[in-house]
Coordinates of C-alpha atoms and ligand atoms in Angstrom, one line a residue:
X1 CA 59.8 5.2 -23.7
X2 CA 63.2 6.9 -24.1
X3 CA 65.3 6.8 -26.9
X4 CA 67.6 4.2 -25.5
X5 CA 65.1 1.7 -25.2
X6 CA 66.0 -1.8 -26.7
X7 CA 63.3 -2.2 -29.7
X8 CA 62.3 -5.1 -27.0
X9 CA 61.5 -2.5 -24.3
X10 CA 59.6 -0.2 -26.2
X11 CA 55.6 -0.9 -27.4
X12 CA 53.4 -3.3 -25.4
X13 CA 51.2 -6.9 -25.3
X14 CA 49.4 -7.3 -28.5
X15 CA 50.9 -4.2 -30.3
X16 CA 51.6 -4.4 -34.1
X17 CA 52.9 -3.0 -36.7
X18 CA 49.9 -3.5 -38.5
X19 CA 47.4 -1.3 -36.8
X20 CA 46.6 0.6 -40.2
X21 CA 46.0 -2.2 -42.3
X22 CA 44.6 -5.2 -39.7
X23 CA 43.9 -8.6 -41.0
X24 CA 46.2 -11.3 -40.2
X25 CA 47.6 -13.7 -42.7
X26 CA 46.5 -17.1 -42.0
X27 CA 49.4 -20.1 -41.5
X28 CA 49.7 -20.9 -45.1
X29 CA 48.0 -24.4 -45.4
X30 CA 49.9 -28.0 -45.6
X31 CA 53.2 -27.1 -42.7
X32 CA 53.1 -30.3 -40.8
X33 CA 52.6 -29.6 -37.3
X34 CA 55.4 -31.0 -36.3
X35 CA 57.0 -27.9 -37.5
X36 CA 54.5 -25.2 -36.4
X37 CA 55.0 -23.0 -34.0
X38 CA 53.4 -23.9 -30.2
X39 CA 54.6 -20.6 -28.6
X40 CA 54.5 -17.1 -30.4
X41 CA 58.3 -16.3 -31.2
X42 CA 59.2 -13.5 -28.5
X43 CA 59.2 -10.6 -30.9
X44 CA 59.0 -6.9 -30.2
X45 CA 55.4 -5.8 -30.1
X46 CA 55.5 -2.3 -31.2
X47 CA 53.8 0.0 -33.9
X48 CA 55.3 0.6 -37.1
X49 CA 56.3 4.5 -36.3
X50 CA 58.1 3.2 -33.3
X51 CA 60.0 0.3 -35.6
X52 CA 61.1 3.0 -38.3
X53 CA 62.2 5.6 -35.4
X54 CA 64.0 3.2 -33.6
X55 CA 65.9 1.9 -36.5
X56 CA 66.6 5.2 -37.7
X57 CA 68.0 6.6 -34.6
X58 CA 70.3 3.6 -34.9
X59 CA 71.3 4.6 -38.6
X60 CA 71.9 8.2 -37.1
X61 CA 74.3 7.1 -34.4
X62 CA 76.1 5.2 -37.0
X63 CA 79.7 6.6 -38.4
X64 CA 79.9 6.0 -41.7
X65 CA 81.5 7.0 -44.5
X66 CA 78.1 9.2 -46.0
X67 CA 78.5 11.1 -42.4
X68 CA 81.8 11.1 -41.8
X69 CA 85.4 11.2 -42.5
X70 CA 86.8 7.4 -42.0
X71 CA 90.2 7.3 -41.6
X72 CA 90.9 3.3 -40.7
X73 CA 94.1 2.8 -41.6
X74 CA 94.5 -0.6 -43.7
X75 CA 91.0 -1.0 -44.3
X76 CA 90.2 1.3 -46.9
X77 CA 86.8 3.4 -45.6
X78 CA 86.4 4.9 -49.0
X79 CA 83.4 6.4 -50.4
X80 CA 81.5 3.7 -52.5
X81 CA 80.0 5.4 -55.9
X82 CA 75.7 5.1 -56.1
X83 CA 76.0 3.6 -59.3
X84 CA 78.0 0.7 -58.4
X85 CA 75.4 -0.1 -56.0
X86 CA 72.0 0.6 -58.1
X87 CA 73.6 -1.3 -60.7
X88 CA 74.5 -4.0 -59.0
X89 CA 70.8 -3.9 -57.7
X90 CA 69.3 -4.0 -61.1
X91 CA 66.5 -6.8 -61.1
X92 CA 68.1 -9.5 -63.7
X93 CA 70.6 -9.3 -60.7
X94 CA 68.9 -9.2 -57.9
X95 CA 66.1 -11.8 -58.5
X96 CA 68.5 -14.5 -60.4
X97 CA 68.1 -17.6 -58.8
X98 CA 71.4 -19.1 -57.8
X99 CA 70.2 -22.9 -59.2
X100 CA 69.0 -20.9 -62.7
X101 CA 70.9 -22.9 -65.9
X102 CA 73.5 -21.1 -67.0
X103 CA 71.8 -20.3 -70.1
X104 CA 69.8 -18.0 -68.6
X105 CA 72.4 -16.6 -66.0
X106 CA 74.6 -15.6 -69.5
X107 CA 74.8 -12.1 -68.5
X108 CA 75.4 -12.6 -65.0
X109 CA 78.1 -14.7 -66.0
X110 CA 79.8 -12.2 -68.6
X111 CA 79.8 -9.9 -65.8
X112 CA 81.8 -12.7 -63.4
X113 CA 84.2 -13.4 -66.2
X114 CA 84.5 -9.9 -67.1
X115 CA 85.6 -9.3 -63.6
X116 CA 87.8 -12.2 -63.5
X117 CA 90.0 -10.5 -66.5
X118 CA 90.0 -7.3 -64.9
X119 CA 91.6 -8.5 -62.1
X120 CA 93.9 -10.5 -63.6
X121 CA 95.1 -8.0 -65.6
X122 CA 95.2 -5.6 -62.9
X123 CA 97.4 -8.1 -60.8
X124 CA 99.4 -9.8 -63.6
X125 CA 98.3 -12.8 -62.6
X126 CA 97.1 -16.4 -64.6
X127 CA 93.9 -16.3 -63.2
X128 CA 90.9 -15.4 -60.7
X129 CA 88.8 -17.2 -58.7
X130 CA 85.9 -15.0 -57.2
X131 CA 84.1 -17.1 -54.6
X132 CA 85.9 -16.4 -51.4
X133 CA 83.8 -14.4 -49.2
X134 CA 86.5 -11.9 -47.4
X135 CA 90.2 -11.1 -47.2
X136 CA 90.7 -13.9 -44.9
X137 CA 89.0 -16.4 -46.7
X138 CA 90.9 -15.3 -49.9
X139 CA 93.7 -15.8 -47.5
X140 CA 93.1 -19.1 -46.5
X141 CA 92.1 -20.5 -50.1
X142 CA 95.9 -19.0 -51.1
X143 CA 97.6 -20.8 -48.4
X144 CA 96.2 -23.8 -48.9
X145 CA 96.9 -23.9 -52.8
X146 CA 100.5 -23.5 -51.7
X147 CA 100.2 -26.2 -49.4
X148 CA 98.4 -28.3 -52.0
X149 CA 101.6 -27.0 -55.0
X150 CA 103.6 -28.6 -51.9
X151 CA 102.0 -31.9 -51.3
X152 CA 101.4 -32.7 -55.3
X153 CA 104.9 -32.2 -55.6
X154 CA 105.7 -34.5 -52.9
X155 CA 107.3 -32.1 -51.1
X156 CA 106.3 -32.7 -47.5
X157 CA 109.1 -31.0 -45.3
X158 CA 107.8 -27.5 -46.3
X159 CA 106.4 -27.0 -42.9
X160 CA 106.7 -23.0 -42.5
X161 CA 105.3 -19.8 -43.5
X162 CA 107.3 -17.0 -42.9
X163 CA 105.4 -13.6 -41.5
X164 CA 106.9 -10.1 -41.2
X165 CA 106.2 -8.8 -37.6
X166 CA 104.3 -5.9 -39.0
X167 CA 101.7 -8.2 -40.9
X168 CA 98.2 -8.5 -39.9
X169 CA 96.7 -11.0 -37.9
X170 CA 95.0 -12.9 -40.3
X171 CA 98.3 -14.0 -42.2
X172 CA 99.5 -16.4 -39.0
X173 CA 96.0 -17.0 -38.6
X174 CA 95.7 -18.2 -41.9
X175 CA 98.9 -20.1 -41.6
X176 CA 98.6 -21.8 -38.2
X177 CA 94.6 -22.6 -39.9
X178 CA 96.3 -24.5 -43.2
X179 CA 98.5 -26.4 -40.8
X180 CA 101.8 -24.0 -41.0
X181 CA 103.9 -22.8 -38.5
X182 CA 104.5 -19.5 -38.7
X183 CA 108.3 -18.0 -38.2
X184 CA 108.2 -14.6 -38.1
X185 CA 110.3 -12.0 -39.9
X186 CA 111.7 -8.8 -38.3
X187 CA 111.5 -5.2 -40.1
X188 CA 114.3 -2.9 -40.0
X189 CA 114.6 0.3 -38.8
X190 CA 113.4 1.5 -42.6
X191 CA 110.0 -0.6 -42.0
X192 CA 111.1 -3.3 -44.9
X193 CA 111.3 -6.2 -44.1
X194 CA 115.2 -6.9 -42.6
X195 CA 116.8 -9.0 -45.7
X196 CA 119.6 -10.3 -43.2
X197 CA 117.0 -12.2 -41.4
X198 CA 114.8 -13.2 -44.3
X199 CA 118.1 -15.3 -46.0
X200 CA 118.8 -16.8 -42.4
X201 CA 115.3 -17.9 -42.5
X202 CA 114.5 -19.9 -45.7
X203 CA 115.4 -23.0 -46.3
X204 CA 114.1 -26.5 -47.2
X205 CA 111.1 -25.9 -45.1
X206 CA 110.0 -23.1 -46.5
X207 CA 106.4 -23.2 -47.8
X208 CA 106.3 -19.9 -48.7
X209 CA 106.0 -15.9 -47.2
X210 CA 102.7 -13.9 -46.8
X211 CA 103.6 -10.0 -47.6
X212 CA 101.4 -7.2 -47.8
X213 CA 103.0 -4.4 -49.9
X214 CA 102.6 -1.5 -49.5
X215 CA 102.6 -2.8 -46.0
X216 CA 100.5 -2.3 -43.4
X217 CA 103.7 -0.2 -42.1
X218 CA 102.4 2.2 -45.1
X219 CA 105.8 2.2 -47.2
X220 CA 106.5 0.2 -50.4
X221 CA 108.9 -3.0 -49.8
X222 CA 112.1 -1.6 -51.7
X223 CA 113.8 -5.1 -52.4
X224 CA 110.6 -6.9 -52.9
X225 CA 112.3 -8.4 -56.5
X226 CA 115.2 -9.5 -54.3
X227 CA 113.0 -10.8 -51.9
X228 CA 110.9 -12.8 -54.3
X229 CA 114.4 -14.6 -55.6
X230 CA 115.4 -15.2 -51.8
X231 CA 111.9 -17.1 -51.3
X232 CA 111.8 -18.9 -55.0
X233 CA 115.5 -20.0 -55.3
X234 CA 114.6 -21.8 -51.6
X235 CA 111.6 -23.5 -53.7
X236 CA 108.4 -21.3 -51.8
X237 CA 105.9 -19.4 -53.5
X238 CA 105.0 -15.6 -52.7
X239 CA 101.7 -14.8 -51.1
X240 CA 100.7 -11.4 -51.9
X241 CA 98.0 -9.5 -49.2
X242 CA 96.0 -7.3 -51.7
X243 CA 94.4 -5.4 -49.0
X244 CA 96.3 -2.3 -49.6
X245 CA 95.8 -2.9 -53.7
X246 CA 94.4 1.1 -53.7
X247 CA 97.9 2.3 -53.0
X248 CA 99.1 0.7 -56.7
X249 CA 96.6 0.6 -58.9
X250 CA 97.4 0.7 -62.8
X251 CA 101.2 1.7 -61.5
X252 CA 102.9 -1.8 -60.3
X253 CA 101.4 -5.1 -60.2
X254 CA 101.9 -8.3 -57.8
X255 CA 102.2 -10.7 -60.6
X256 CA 105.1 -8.8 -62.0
X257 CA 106.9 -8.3 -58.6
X258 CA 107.2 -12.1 -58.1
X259 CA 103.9 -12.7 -55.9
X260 CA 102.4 -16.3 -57.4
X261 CA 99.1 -15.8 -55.3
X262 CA 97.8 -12.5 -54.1
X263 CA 94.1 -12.1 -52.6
X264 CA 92.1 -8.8 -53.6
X265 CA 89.8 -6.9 -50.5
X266 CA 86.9 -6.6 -53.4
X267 CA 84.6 -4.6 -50.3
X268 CA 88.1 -2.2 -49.7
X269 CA 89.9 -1.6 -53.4
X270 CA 86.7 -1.9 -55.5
X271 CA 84.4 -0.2 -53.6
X272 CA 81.5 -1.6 -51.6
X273 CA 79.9 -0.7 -48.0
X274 CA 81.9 -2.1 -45.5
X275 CA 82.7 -2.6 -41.6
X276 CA 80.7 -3.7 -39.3
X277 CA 80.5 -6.9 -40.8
X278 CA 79.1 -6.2 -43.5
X279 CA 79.5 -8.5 -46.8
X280 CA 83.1 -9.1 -48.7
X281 CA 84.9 -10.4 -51.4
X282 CA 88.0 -11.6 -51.3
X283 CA 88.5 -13.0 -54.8
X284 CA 92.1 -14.3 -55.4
X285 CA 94.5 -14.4 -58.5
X286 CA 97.6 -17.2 -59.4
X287 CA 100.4 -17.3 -61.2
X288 CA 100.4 -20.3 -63.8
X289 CA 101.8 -23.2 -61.2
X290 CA 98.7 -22.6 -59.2
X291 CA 95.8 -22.8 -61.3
X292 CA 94.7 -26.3 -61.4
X293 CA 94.4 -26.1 -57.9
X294 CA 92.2 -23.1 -57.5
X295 CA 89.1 -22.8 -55.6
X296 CA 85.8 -23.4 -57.6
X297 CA 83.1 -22.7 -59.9
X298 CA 85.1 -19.9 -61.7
X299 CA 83.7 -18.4 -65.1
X300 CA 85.0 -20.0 -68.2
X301 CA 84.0 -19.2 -71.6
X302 CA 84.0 -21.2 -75.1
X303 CA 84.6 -20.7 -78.3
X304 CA 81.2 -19.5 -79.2
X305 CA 81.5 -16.8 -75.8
X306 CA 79.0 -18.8 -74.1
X307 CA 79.5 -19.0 -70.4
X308 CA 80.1 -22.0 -68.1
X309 CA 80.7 -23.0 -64.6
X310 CA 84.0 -24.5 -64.3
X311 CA 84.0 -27.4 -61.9
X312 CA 85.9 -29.9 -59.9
X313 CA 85.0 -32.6 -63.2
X314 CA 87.2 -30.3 -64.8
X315 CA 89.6 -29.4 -62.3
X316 CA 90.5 -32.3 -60.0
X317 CA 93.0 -30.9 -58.2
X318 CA 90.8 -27.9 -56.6
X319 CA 90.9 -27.2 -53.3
X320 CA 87.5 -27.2 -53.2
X321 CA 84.6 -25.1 -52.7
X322 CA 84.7 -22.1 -50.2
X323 CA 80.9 -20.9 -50.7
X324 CA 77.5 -21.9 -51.8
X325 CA 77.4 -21.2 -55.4
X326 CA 79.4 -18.0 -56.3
X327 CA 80.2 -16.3 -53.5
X328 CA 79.3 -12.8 -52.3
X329 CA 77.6 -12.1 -55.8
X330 CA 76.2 -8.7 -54.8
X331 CA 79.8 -7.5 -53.6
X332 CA 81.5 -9.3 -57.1
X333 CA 79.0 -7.0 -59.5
X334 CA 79.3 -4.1 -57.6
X335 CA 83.2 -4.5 -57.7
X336 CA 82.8 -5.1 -61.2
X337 CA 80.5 -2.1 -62.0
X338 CA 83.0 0.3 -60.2
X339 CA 85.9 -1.1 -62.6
X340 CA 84.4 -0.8 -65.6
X341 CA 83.2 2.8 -64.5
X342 CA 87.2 3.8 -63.8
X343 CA 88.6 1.9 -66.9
X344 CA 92.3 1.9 -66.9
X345 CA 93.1 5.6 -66.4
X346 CA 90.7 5.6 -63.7
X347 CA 92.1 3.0 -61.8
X348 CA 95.5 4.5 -61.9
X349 CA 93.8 8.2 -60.6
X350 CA 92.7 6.0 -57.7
X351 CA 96.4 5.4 -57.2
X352 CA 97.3 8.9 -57.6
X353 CA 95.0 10.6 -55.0
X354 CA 95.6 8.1 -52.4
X355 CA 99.0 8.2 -52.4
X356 CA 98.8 12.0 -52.9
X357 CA 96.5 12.5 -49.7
X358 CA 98.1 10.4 -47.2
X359 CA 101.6 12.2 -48.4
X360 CA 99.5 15.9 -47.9
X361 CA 97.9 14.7 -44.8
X362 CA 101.2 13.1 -43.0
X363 CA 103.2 16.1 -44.4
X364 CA 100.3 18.1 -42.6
X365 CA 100.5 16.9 -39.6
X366 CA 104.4 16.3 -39.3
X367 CA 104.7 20.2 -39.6
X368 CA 102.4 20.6 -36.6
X369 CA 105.0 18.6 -35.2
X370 CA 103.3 15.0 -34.7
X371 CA 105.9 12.5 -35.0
X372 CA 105.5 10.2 -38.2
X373 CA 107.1 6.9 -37.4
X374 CA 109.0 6.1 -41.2
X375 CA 110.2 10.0 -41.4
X376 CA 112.7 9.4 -44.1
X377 CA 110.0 7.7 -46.3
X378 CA 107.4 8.6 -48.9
X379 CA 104.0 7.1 -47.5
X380 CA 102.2 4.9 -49.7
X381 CA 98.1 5.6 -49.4
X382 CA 98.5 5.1 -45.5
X383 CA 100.8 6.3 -42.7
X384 CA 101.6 6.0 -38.8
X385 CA 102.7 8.5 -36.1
X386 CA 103.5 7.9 -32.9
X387 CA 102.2 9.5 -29.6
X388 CA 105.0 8.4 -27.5
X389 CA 106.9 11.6 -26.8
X390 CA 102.9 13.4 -26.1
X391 CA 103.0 9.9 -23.9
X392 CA 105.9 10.3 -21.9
X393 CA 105.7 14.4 -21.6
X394 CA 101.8 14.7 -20.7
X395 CA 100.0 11.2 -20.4
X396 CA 98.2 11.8 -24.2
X397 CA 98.0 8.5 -25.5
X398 CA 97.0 6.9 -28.9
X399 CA 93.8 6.0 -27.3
X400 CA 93.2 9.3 -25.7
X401 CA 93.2 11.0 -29.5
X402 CA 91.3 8.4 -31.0
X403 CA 88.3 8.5 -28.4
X404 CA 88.0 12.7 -28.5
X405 CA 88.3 12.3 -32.6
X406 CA 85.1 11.3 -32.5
X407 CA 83.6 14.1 -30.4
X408 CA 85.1 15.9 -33.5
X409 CA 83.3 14.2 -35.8
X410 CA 85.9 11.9 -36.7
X411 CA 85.9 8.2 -36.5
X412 CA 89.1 7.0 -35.2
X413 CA 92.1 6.0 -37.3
X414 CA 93.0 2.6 -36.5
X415 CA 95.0 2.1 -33.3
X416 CA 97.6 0.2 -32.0
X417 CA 98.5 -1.5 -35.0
X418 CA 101.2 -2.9 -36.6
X419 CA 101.8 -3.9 -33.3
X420 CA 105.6 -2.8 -33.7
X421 CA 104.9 0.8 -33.4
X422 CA 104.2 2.1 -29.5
X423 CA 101.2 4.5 -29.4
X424 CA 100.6 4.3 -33.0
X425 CA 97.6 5.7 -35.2
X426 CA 97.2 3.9 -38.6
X427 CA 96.3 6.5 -41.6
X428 CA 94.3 6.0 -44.6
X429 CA 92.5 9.2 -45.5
X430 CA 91.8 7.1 -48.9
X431 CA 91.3 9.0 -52.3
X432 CA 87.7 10.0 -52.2
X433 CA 88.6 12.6 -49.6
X434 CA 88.8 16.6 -50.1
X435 CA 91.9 18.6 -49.0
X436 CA 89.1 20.8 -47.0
X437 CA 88.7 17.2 -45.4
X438 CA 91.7 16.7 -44.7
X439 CA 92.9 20.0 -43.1
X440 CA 89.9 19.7 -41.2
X441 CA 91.1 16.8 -39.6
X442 CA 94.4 18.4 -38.6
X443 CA 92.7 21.2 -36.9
X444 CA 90.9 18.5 -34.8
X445 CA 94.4 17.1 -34.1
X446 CA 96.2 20.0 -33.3
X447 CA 92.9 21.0 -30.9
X448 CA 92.9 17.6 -29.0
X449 CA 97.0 17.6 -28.6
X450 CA 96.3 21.1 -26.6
X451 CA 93.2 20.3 -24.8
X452 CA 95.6 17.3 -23.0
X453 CA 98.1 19.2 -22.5
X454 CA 96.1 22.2 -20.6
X455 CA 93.8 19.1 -18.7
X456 CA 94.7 15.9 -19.1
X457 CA 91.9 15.0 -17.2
X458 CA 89.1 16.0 -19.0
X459 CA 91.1 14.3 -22.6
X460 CA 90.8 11.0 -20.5
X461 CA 87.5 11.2 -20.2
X462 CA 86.4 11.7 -24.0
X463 CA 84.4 10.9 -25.6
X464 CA 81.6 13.2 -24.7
X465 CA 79.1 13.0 -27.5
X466 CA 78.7 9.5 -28.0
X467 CA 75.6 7.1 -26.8
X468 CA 78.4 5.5 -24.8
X469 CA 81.4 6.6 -23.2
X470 CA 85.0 4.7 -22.7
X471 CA 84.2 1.0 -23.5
X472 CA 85.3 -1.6 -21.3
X473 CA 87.2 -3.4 -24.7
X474 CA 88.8 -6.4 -22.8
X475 CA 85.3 -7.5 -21.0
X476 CA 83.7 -6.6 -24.2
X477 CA 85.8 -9.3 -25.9
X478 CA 86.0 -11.9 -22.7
X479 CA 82.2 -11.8 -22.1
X480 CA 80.6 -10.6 -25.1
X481 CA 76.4 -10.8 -24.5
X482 CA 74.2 -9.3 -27.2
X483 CA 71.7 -11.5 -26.5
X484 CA 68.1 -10.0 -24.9
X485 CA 65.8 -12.1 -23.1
X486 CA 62.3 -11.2 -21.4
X487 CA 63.2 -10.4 -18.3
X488 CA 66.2 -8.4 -18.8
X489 CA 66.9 -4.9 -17.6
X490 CA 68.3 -2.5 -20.7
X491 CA 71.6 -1.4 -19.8
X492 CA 71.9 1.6 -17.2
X493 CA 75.4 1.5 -17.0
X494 CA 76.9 3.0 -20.4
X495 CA 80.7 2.6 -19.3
X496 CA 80.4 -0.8 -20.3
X497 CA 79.7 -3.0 -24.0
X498 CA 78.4 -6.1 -21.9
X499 CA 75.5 -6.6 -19.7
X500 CA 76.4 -9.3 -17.2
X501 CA 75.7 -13.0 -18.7
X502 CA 72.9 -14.8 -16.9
Ligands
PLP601 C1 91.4 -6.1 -44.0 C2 92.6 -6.8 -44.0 C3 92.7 -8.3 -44.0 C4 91.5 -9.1 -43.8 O1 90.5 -8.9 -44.8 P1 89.0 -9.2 -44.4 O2 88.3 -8.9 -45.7 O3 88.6 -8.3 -43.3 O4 88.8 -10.6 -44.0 C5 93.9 -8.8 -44.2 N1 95.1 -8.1 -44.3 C6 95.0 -6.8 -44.2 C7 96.3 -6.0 -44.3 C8 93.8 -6.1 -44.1 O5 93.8 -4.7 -44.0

């Protein structure tokens, strides 16, 4: 069998993984057999050398942050400390049952409400509430506490959330998901949001505006105090996208700008394994107005500094419940180990060096002569430039540069977004990087610019390297198939993510 083989393909009839210690386990007594089993399940038969190869030739094919460089602009590919993880891993964690009474779940809990004040105090916000399970869920939980501030107010015409063009797709998601519609706010040539059009746009139906800031544009919102009076004198509430948070840590916080909801990337800021689907936390923070209405069990703690679940019996207005018990709880301890580690001064470092490295890295490149899109401004932790002029003069796109990166040993930077920039690369060498790193990275650029421009033809055809070549993306998305059956060929054809559906 060759390398490529589906774990399905490989092995044969009868093969187990259990050749070195055989002896099966008997069906445990007492199933009904209504629920048993009449065929065997369809699993790969194969020997427990070929399971552990194949899965670790997968792991090796993997980009990651302990292999390489990951600079995906917006989403923070940062490395994630070993003791955050291990700690978070520690037994009392780990084997905690999530129905255990709370008086045996105390430390659990400290941890939780420990975590809660952190980021409260981090955001200069009221309070936390840790269950939702990712960005977007944290998104939707803060859209629909502003639509519930709206409704026990009686205030039913507030039918719009406004969205600047350069935000990301889950904020009209989110919107058009709570019931919104979503107007949408231009930026000006500065890449702040245009003020002219934000005044012309509020007004009694206002429900509020979703901002990220530092934006996904990678500059800070200069007028975001002025913006925050424009939006609260029309009577909506700020919605804060934390999923740039690294970029101002310990220096400026959301509360204090105006924001009256903000949700927190726990997996990007704070430090656990992400991508690829892998777990999140998207724990959100509220200003006072929005606190009875926030999403449940939080933490709360008595007099005595016992812990307790704080329910709907004492919060009626709640919008409810957006997980099983607590949410992610592997992602909330290892977010709250890795801010405990940092402590205020570290928090503010983390601020410092990612700020610092995407201004050395953009600087870098701009003097190789890549065009960075916001020239006259400092970049946050993340920045764009432009491949429109290599484009137009020799046929190098965006995409072109992102797929040779990885022959480099790079993972891409993320492309094509904010949408607003043509032939864009998003930035974010985050602040766990080296400057060795970093000018690494430039030589790779400056190599790939030249290789297109002496053959064009052979930068088209990158990447070389890879398991897989140019992805058909659009069929990928239309006809997505991961699904094997018996029966099926494996995949011959490598110029494409789907196998034909059945
Ligand atoms: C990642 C991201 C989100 C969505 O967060 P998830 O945790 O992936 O759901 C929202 N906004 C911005 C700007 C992001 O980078």
């Amino acid at each position: 069998m060759g390398n490529d083989a589906l774990i399905f393909e490989q092995g044969s009839p009868g093969r187990r993984a259990t050749a070195q210690a055989p002896g099966h386990l008997p069906a445990p007594d007492g199933i009904p057999a209504a629920f048993l089993r009449q065929e065997a399940p369809g699993l790969p038969e194969v020997s427990e050398l070929q399971v552990v190869r194949h899965y670790t030739r997968l792991s090796q094919r993997n980009f990651s942050i302990d292999t390489h460089f990951y600079p995906l602009g917006s989403c923070t590919m940062k490395y994630n400390p070993r003791a955050s993880n291990s700690l978070a891993l520690l037994p009392g964690f780990l084997d905690r049952h999530p129905w255990a009474p709370t008086r045996c779940g105390q430390g659990f809990m400290a941890c939780l409400w420990e975590l809660q004040d952190m980021l409260a105090e981090v955001t200069g916000l009221a309070g936390v509430s840790l269950t939702p399970m990712a960005g977007a869920q944290g998104e939707f939980a803060g859209v629909a506490m502003i639509r519930a501030y709206h409704r026990a107010r009686n205030d039913d015409a507030r039918t719009e959330i406004l969205v600047p063009d350069a935000a990301h797709g889950t904020n009209p998601a989110t919107a058009v998901m709570c019931g919104f519609r979503v107007r949408e706010i231009p930026t000006d040539s500065d890449g702040d949001v245009d003020m002219q059009a934000l005044r012309e746009a509020v007004g009694p139906a206002t429900a509020g505006i979703m901002l990220t800031n530092p934006s996904t544009l990678g500059v800070f919102e200069r007028r975001i105090s002025e913006m925050a009076d424009v939006v609260h004198q029309a009577g909506g509430l700020l919605y804060y996208d934390g999923a740039n948070l690294n970029a101002i840590l310990g220096k400026v916080r959301p509360g204090d700008m105006g924001f009256d909801v903000i949700h927190i990337n726990l997996h990007k800021t704070f430090s656990t394994p992400h991508g690829g689907g892998g777990p999140g936390a998207g724990a959100i923070g509220v200003g006072e107005r929005l606190l009875p209405f926030m999403p449940l069990p939080v933490v709360g703690r008595d007099e005595s500094g016992e812990y307790h679940w704080v329910t709907e019996a004492d919060r009626p207005r709640s919008i409810g419940r957006l997980s099983a018990f607590m949410g992610n709880a592997g992602v909330l301890l290892r977010a709250y180990v890795y801010a405990r580690m940092l402590g205020r001064e570290g928090m503010s470092r983390v601020a410092e060096f990612a700020t610092l490295n995407a201004n050395y890295l953009m600087t870098r490149l701009r003097q190789e002569g890549f065009q960075v899109w916001f020239r006259n401004r400092r970049a946050s932790h993340e920045f764009i430039i432009s491949f429109r002029r290599e484009a137009r003069e020799h046929g190098i796109t965006a995409m072109d540069v992102a797929k040779r990166l990885l022959d480099y040993g790079y993972h891409a930077p993320t492309a094509y977004f904010p949408l607003l920039v043509p032939e864009c690369l998003l930035i974010e060498p985050t602040e766990t990087e080296t400057r060795e790193e970093l000018d690494g990275f430039v030589a790779a650029m400056v190599a790939i610019r030249q290789e297109g421009i002496d053959d064009i033809d052979r930068l088209k055809g990158a990447p070389y390297a890879m398991p897989v070549r140019r992805l058909d993306e659009v069929r990928a998305a239309r006809e997505l198939d991961l699904a094997w059956r018996p029966g099926d060929n494996r995949t011959t054809d490598t110029s494409t993510a789907t196998r034909r559906a059945k």
